[in-house]
PDB file of C-alpha atoms and ligand atoms in Angstrom:
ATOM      1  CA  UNK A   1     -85.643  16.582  14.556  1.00  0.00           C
ATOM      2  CA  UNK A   2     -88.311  17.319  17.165  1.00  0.00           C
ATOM      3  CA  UNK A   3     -88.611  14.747  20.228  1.00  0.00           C
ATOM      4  CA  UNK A   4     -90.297  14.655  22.983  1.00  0.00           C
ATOM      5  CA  UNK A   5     -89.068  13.160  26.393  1.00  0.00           C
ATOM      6  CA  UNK A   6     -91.689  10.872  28.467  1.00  0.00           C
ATOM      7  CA  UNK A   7     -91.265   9.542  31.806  1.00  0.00           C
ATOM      8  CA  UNK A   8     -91.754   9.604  35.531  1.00  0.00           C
ATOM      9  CA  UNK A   9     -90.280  12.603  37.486  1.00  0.00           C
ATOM     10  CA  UNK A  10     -86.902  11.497  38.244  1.00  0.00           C
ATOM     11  CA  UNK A  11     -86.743   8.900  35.634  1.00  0.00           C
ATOM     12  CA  UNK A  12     -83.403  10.621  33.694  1.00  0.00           C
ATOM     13  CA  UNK A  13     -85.094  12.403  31.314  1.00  0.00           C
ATOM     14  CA  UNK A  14     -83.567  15.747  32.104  1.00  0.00           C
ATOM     15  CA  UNK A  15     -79.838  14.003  32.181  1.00  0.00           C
ATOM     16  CA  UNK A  16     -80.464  12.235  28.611  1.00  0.00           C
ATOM     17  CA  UNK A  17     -82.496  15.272  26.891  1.00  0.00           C
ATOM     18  CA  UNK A  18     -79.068  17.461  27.635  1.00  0.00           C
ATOM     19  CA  UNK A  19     -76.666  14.586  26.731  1.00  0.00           C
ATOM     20  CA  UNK A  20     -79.088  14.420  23.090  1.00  0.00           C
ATOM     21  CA  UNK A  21     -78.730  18.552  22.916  1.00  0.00           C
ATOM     22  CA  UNK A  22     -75.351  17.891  22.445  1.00  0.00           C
ATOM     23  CA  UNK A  23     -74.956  15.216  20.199  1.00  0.00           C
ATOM     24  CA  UNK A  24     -77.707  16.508  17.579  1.00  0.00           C
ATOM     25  CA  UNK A  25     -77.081  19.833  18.420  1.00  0.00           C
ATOM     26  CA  UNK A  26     -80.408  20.905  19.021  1.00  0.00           C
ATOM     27  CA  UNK A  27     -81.870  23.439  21.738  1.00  0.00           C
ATOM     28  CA  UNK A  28     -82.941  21.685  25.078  1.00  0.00           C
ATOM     29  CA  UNK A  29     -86.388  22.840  25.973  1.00  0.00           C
ATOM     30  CA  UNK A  30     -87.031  22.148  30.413  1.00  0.00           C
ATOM     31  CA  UNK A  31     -90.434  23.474  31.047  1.00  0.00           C
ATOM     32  CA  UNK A  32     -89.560  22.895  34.547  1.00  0.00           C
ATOM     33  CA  UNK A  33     -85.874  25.164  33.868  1.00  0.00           C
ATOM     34  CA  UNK A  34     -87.987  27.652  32.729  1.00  0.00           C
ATOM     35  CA  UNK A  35     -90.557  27.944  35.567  1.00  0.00           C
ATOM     36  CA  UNK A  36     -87.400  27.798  37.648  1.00  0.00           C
ATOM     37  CA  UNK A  37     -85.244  30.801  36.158  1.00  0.00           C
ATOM     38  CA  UNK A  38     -88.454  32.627  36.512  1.00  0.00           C
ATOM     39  CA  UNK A  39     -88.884  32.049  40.644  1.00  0.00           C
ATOM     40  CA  UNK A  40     -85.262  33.075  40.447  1.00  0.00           C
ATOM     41  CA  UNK A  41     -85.632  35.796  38.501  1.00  0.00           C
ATOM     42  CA  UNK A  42     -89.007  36.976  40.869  1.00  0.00           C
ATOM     43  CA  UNK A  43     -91.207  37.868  37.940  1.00  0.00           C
ATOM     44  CA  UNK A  44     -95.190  37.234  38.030  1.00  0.00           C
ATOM     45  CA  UNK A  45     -95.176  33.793  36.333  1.00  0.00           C
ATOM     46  CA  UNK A  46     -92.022  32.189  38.360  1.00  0.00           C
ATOM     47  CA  UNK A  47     -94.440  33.862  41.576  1.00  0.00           C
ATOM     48  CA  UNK A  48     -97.825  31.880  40.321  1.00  0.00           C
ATOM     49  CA  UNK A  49     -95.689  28.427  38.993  1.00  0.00           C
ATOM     50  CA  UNK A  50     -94.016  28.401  42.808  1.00  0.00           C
ATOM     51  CA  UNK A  51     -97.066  27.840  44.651  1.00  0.00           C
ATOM     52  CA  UNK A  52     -97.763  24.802  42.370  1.00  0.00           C
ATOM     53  CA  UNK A  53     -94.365  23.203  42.553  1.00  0.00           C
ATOM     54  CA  UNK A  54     -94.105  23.799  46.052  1.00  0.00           C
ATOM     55  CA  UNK A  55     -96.663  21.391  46.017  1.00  0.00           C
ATOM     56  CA  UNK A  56     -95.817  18.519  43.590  1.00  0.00           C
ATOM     57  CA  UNK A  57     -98.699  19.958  41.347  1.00  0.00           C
ATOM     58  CA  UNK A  58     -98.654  20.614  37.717  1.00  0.00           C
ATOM     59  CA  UNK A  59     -98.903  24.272  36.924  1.00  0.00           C
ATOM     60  CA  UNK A  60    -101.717  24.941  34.932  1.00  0.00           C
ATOM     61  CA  UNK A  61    -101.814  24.539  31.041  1.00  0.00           C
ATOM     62  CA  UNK A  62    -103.075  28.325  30.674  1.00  0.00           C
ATOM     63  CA  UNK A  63    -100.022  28.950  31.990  1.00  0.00           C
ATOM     64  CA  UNK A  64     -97.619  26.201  30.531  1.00  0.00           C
ATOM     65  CA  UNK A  65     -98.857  26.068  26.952  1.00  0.00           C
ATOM     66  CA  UNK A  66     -98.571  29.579  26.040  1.00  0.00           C
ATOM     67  CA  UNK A  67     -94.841  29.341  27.802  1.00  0.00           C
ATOM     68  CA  UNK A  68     -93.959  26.531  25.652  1.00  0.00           C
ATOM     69  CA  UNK A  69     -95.557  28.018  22.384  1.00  0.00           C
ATOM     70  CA  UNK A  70     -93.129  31.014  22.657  1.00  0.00           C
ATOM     71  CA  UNK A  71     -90.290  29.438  23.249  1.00  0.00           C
ATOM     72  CA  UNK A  72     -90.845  27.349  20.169  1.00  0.00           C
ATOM     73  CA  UNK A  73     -91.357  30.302  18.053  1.00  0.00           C
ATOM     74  CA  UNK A  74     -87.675  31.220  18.747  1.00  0.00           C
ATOM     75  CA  UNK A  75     -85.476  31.140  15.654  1.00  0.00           C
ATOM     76  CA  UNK A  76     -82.949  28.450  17.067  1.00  0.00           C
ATOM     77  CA  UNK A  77     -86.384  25.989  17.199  1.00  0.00           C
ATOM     78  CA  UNK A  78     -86.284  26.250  13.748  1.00  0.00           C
ATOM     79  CA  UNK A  79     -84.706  22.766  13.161  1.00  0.00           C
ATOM     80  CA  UNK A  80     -85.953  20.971  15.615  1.00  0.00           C
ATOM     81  CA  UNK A  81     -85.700  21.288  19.753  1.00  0.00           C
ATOM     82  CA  UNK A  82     -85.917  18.105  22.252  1.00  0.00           C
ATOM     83  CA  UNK A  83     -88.595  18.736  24.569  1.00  0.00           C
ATOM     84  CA  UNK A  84     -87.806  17.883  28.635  1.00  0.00           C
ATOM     85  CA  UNK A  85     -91.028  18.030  30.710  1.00  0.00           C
ATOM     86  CA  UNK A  86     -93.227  18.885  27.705  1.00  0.00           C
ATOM     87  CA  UNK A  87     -96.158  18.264  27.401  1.00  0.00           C
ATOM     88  CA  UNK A  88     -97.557  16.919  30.977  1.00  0.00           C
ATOM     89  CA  UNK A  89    -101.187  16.611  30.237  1.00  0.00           C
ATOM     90  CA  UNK A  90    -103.225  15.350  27.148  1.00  0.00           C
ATOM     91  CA  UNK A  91    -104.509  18.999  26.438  1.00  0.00           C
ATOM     92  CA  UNK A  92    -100.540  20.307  26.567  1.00  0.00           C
ATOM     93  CA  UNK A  93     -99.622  17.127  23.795  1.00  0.00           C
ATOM     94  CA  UNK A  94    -103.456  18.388  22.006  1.00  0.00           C
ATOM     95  CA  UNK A  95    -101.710  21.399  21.871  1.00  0.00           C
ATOM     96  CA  UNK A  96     -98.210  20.745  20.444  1.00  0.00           C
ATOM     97  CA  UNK A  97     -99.910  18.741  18.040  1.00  0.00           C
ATOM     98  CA  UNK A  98    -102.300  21.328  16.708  1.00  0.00           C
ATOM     99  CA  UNK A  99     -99.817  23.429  16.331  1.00  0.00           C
ATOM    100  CA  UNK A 100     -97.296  21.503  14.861  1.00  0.00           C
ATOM    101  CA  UNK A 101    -100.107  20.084  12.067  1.00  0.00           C
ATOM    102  CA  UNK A 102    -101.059  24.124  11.454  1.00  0.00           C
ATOM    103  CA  UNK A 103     -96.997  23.995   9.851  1.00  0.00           C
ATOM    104  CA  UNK A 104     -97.603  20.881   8.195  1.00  0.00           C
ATOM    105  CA  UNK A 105     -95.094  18.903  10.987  1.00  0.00           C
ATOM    106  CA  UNK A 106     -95.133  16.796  14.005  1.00  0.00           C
ATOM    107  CA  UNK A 107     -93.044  15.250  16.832  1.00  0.00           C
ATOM    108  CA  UNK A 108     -90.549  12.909  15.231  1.00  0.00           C
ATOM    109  CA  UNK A 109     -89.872  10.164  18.346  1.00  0.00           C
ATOM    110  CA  UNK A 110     -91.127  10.596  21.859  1.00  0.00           C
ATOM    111  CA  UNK A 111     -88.718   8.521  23.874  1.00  0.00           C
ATOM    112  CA  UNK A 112     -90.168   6.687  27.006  1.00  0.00           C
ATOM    113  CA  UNK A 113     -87.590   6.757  29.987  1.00  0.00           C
ATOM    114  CA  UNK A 114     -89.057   3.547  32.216  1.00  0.00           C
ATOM    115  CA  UNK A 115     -88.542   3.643  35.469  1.00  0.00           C
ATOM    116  CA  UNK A 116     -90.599   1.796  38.102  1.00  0.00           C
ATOM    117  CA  UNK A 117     -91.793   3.921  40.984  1.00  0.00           C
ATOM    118  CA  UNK A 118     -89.064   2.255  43.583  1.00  0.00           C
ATOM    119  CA  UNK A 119     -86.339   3.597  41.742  1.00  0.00           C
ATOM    120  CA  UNK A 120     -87.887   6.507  41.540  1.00  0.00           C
ATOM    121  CA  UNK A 121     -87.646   7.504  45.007  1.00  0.00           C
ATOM    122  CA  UNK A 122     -84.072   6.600  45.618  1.00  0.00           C
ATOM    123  CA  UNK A 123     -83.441   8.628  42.698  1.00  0.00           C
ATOM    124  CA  UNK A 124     -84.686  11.849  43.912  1.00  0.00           C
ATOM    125  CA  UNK A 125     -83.359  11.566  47.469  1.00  0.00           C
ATOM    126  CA  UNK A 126     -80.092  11.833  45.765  1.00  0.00           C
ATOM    127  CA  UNK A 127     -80.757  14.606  42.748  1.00  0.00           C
ATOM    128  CA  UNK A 128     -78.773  17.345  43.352  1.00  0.00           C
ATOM    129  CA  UNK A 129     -79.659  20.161  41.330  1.00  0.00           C
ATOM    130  CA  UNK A 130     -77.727  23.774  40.646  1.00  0.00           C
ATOM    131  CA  UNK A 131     -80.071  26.700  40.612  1.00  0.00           C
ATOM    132  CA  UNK A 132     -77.536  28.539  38.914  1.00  0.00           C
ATOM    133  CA  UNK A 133     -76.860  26.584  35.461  1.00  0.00           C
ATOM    134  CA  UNK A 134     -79.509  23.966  35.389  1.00  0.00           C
ATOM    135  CA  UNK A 135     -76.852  20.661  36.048  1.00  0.00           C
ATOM    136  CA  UNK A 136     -77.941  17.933  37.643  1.00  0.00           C
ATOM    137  CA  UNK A 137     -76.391  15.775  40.142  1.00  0.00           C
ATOM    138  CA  UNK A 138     -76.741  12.656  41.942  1.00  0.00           C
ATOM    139  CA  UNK A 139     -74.591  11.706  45.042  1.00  0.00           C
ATOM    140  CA  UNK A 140     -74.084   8.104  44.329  1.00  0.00           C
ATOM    141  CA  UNK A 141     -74.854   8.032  40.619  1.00  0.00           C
ATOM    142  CA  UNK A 142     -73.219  11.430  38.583  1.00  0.00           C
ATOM    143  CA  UNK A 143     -71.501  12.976  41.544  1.00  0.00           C
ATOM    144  CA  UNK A 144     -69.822  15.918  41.311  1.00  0.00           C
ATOM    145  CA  UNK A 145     -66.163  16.127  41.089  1.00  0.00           C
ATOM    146  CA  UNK A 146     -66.355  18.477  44.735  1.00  0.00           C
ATOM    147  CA  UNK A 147     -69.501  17.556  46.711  1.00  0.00           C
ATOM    148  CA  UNK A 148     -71.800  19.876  46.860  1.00  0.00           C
ATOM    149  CA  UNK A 149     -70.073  21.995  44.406  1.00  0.00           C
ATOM    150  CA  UNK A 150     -71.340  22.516  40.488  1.00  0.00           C
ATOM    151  CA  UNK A 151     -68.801  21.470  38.426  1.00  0.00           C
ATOM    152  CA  UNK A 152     -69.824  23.799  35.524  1.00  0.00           C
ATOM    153  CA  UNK A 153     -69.942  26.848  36.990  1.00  0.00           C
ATOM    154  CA  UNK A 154     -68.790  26.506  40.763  1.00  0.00           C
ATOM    155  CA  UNK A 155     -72.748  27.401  42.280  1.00  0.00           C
ATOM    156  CA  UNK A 156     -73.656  25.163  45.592  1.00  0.00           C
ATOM    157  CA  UNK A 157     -75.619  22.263  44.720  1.00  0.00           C
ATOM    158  CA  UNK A 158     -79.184  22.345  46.914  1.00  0.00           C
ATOM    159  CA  UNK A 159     -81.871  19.655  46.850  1.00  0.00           C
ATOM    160  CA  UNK A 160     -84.683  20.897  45.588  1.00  0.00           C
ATOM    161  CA  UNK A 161     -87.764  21.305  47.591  1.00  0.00           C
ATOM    162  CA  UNK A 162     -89.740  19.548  45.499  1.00  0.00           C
ATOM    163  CA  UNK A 163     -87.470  16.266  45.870  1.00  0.00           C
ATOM    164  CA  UNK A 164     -87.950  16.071  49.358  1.00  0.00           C
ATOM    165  CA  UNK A 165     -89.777  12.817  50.053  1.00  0.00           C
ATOM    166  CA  UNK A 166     -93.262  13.918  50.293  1.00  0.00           C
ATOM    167  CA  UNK A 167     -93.822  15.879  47.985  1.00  0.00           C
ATOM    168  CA  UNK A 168     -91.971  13.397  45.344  1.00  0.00           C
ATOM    169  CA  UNK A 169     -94.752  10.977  46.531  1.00  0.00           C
ATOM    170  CA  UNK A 170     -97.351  13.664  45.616  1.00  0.00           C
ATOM    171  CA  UNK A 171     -95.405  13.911  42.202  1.00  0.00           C
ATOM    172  CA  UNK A 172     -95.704  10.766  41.086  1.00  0.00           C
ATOM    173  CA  UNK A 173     -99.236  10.369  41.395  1.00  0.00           C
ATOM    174  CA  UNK A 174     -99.980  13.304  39.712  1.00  0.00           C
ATOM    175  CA  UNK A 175     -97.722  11.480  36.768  1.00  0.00           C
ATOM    176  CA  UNK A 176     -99.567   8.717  36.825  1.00  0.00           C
ATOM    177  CA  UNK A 177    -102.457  10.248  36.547  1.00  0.00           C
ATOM    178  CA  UNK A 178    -101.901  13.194  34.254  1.00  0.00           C
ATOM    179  CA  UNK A 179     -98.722  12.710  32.570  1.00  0.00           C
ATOM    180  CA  UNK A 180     -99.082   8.705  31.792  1.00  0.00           C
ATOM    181  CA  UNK A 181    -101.478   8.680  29.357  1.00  0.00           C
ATOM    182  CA  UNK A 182     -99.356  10.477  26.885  1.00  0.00           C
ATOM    183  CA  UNK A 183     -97.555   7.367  26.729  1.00  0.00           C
ATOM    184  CA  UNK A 184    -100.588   6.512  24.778  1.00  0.00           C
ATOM    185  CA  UNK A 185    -101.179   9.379  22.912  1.00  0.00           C
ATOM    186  CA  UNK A 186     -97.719   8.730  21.342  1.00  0.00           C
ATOM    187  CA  UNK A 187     -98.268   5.564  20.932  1.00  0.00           C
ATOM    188  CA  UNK A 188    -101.381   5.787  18.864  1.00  0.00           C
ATOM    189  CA  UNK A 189     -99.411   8.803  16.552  1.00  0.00           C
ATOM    190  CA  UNK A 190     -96.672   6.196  15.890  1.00  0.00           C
ATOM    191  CA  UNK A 191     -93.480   7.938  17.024  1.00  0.00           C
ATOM    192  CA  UNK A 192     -93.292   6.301  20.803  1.00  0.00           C
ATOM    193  CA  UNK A 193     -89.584   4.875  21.440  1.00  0.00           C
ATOM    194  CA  UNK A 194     -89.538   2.855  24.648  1.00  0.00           C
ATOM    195  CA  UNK A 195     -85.921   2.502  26.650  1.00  0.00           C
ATOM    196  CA  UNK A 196     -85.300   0.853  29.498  1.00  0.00           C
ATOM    197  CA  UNK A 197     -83.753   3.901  32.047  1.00  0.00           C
ATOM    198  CA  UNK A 198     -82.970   1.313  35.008  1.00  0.00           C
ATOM    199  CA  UNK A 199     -79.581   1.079  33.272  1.00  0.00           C
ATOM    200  CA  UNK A 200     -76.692   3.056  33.694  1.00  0.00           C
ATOM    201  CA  UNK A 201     -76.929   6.414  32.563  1.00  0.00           C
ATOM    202  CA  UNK A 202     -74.620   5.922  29.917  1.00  0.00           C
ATOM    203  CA  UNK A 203     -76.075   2.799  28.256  1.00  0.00           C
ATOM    204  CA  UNK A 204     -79.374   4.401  28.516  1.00  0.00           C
ATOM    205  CA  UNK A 205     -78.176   7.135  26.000  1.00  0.00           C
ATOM    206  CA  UNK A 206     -76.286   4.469  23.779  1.00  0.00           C
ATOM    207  CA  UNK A 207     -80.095   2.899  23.610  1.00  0.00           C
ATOM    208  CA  UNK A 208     -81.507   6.286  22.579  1.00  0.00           C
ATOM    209  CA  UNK A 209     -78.485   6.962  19.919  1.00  0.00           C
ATOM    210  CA  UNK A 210     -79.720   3.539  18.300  1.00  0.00           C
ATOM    211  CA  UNK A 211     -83.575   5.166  17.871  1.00  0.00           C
ATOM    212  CA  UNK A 212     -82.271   8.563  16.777  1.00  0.00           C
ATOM    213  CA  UNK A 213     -79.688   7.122  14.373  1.00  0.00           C
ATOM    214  CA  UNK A 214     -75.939   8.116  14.745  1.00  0.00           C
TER     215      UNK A 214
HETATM  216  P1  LIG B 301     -88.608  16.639  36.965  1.00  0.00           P
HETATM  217  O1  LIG B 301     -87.385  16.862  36.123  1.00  0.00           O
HETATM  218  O2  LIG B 301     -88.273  16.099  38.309  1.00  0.00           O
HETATM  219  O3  LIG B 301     -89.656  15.826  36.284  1.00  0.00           O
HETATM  220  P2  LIG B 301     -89.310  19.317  36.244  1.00  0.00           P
HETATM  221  O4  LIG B 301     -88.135  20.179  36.462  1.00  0.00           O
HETATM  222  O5  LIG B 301     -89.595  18.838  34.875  1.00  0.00           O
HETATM  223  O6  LIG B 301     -89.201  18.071  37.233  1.00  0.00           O
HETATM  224  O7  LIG B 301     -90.628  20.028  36.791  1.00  0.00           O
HETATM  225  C1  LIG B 301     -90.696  20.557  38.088  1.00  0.00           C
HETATM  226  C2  LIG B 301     -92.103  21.050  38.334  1.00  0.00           C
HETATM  227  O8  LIG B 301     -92.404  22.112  37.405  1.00  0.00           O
HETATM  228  C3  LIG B 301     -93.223  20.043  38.143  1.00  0.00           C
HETATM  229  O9  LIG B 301     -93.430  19.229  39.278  1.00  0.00           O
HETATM  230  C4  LIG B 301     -94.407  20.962  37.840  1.00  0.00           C
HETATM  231  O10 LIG B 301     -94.891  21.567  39.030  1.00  0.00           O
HETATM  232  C5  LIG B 301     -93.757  22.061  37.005  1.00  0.00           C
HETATM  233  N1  LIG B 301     -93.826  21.749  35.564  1.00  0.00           N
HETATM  234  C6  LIG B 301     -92.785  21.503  34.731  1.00  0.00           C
HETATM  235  N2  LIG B 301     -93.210  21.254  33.487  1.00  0.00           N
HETATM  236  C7  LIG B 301     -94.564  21.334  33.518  1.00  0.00           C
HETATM  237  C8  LIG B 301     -95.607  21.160  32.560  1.00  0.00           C
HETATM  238  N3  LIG B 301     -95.345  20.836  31.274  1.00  0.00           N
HETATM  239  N4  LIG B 301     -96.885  21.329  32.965  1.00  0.00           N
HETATM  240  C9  LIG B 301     -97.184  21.665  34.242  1.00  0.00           C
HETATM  241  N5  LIG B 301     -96.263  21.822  35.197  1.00  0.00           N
HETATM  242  C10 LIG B 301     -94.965  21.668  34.850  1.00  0.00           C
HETATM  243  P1  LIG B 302     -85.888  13.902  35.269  1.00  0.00           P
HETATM  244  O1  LIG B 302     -85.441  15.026  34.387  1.00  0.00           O
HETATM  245  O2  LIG B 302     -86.608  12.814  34.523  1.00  0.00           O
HETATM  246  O3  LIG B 302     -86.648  14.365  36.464  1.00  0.00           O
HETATM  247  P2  LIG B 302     -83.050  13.666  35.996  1.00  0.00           P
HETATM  248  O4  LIG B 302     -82.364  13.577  34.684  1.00  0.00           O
HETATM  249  O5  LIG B 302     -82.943  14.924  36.748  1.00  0.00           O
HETATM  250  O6  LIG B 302     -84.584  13.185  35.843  1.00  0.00           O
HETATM  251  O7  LIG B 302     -82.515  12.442  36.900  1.00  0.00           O
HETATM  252  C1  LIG B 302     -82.976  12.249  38.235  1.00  0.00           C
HETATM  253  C2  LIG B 302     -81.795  11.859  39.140  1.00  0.00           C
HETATM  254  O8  LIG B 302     -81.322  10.555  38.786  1.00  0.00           O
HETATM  255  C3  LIG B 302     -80.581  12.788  39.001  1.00  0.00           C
HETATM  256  O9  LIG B 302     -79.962  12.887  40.257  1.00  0.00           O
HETATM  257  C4  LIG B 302     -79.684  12.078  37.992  1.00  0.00           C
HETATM  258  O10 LIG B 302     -78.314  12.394  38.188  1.00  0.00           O
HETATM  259  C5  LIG B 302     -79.966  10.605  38.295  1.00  0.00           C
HETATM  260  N1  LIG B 302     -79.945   9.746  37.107  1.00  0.00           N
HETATM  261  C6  LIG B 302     -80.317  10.057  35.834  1.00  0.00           C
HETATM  262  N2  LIG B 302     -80.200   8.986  35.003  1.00  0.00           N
HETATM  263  C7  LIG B 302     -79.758   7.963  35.784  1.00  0.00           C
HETATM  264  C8  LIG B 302     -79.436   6.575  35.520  1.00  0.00           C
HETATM  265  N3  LIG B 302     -79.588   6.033  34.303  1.00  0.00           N
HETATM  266  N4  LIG B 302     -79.016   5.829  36.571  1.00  0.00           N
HETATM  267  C9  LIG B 302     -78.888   6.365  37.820  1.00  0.00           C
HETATM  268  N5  LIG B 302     -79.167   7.668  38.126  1.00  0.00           N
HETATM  269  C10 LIG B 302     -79.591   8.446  37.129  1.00  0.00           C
HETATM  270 ZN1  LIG B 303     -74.018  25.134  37.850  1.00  0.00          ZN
END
């Protein structure tokens, strides 16, 4: 099963994509965990995708597609992977799809988190992200069971400086205009799922069981 995960920055995608992971057992792509463990990690990509984060901007698809394309290639992609802020751009989703086709396969469901833009920005005031393992938080929402601790692996929780309020507002224009026509594009190949991710996080994933099957 290959799925892609649509929607807003902020709009749950990351929290559902890990929560499907583990029910389908399937690997959990995050182009965004990737870019990341690379800044972490200090090497020449994490160095070039910082400066565009840093700024709400997309880093570019020279960059991005090739990432993804490896990362596919990977022998535990070989039954399927659900993809978590991938593909951003109509030329990233040209891309999948070309080489998908080239197999003789395709995405299976890309599942539409909708969120409107208020909700948005109380959401990310309250993310709380570990650097460490990739968990995500939220104080009022999925708080941890020690604030400001990770309850996976112990790390401090940090908000990330691309959640601080301007640059969020940055970030959501650039999804609207980069990232929402895909919504489209799916929509036209037949495999867009719409769910409603105003609800609690919980019935939000019940939603997305239905599409997927149990
Ligand atoms: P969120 O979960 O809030 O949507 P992500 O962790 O997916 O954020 O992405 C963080 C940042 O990483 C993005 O704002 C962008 O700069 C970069 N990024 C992640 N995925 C992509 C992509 N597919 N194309 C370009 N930039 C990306
Ligand atoms: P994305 O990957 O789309 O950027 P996340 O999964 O990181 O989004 O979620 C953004 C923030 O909202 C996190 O703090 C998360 O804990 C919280 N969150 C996720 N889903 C819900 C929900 N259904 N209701 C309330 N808060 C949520
Ligand atoms: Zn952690």
């Amino acid at each position: 099963m290959k799925i892609v995960m649509l929607g807003a920055p902020g709009a749950g995608k990351g929290t559902q994509a890990k929560k499907i992971a583990a029910r389908y057992q399937i690997p959990h792509i995050s182009t965004g965990d990737i870019f990341r463990a690379n800044i972490k990690a200090g090497t020449e990509l994490g160095k070039k995708a910082k400066e565009y984060m840093d700024q709400g901007l997309l880093v570019p698809d020279e960059v991005t597609i090739g990432m993804l394309m490896d990362r596919i290639a990977e022998p535990d992609c070989a039954n399927g992977y659900i993809l978590d802020g991938f593909p951003r751009t109509i030329p990233q989703a040209e891309s999948l799809t070309a080489a998908l086709s080239d197999k003789g396969t395709a995405i299976d469901y890309a599942i539409n988190v909708d969120v409107p833009d208020e909700n948005i920005i109380r959401r990310m005031g309250g993310r709380r992200a570990c650097l460490n393992c990739g968990a995500t938080y939220h104080v009022e929402y999925a708080a941890p069971k020690m604030k400001g601790i990770c309850d996976k692996c112990g790390s401090e929780l940090v908000l990330r400086d691309d959640d601080k309020p301007e640059t969020v507002t940055k970030r959501l224009d650039v999804y609207h205009d980069q990232t929402k026509p895909l919504i489209d594009y799916y929509g036209k190949a037949g495999v867009l799922k719409e769910v409603d991710g105003t609800k609690d996080l919980e019935q939000v994933f019940a939603d997305i069981v239905k599409i997927l099957g149990e």
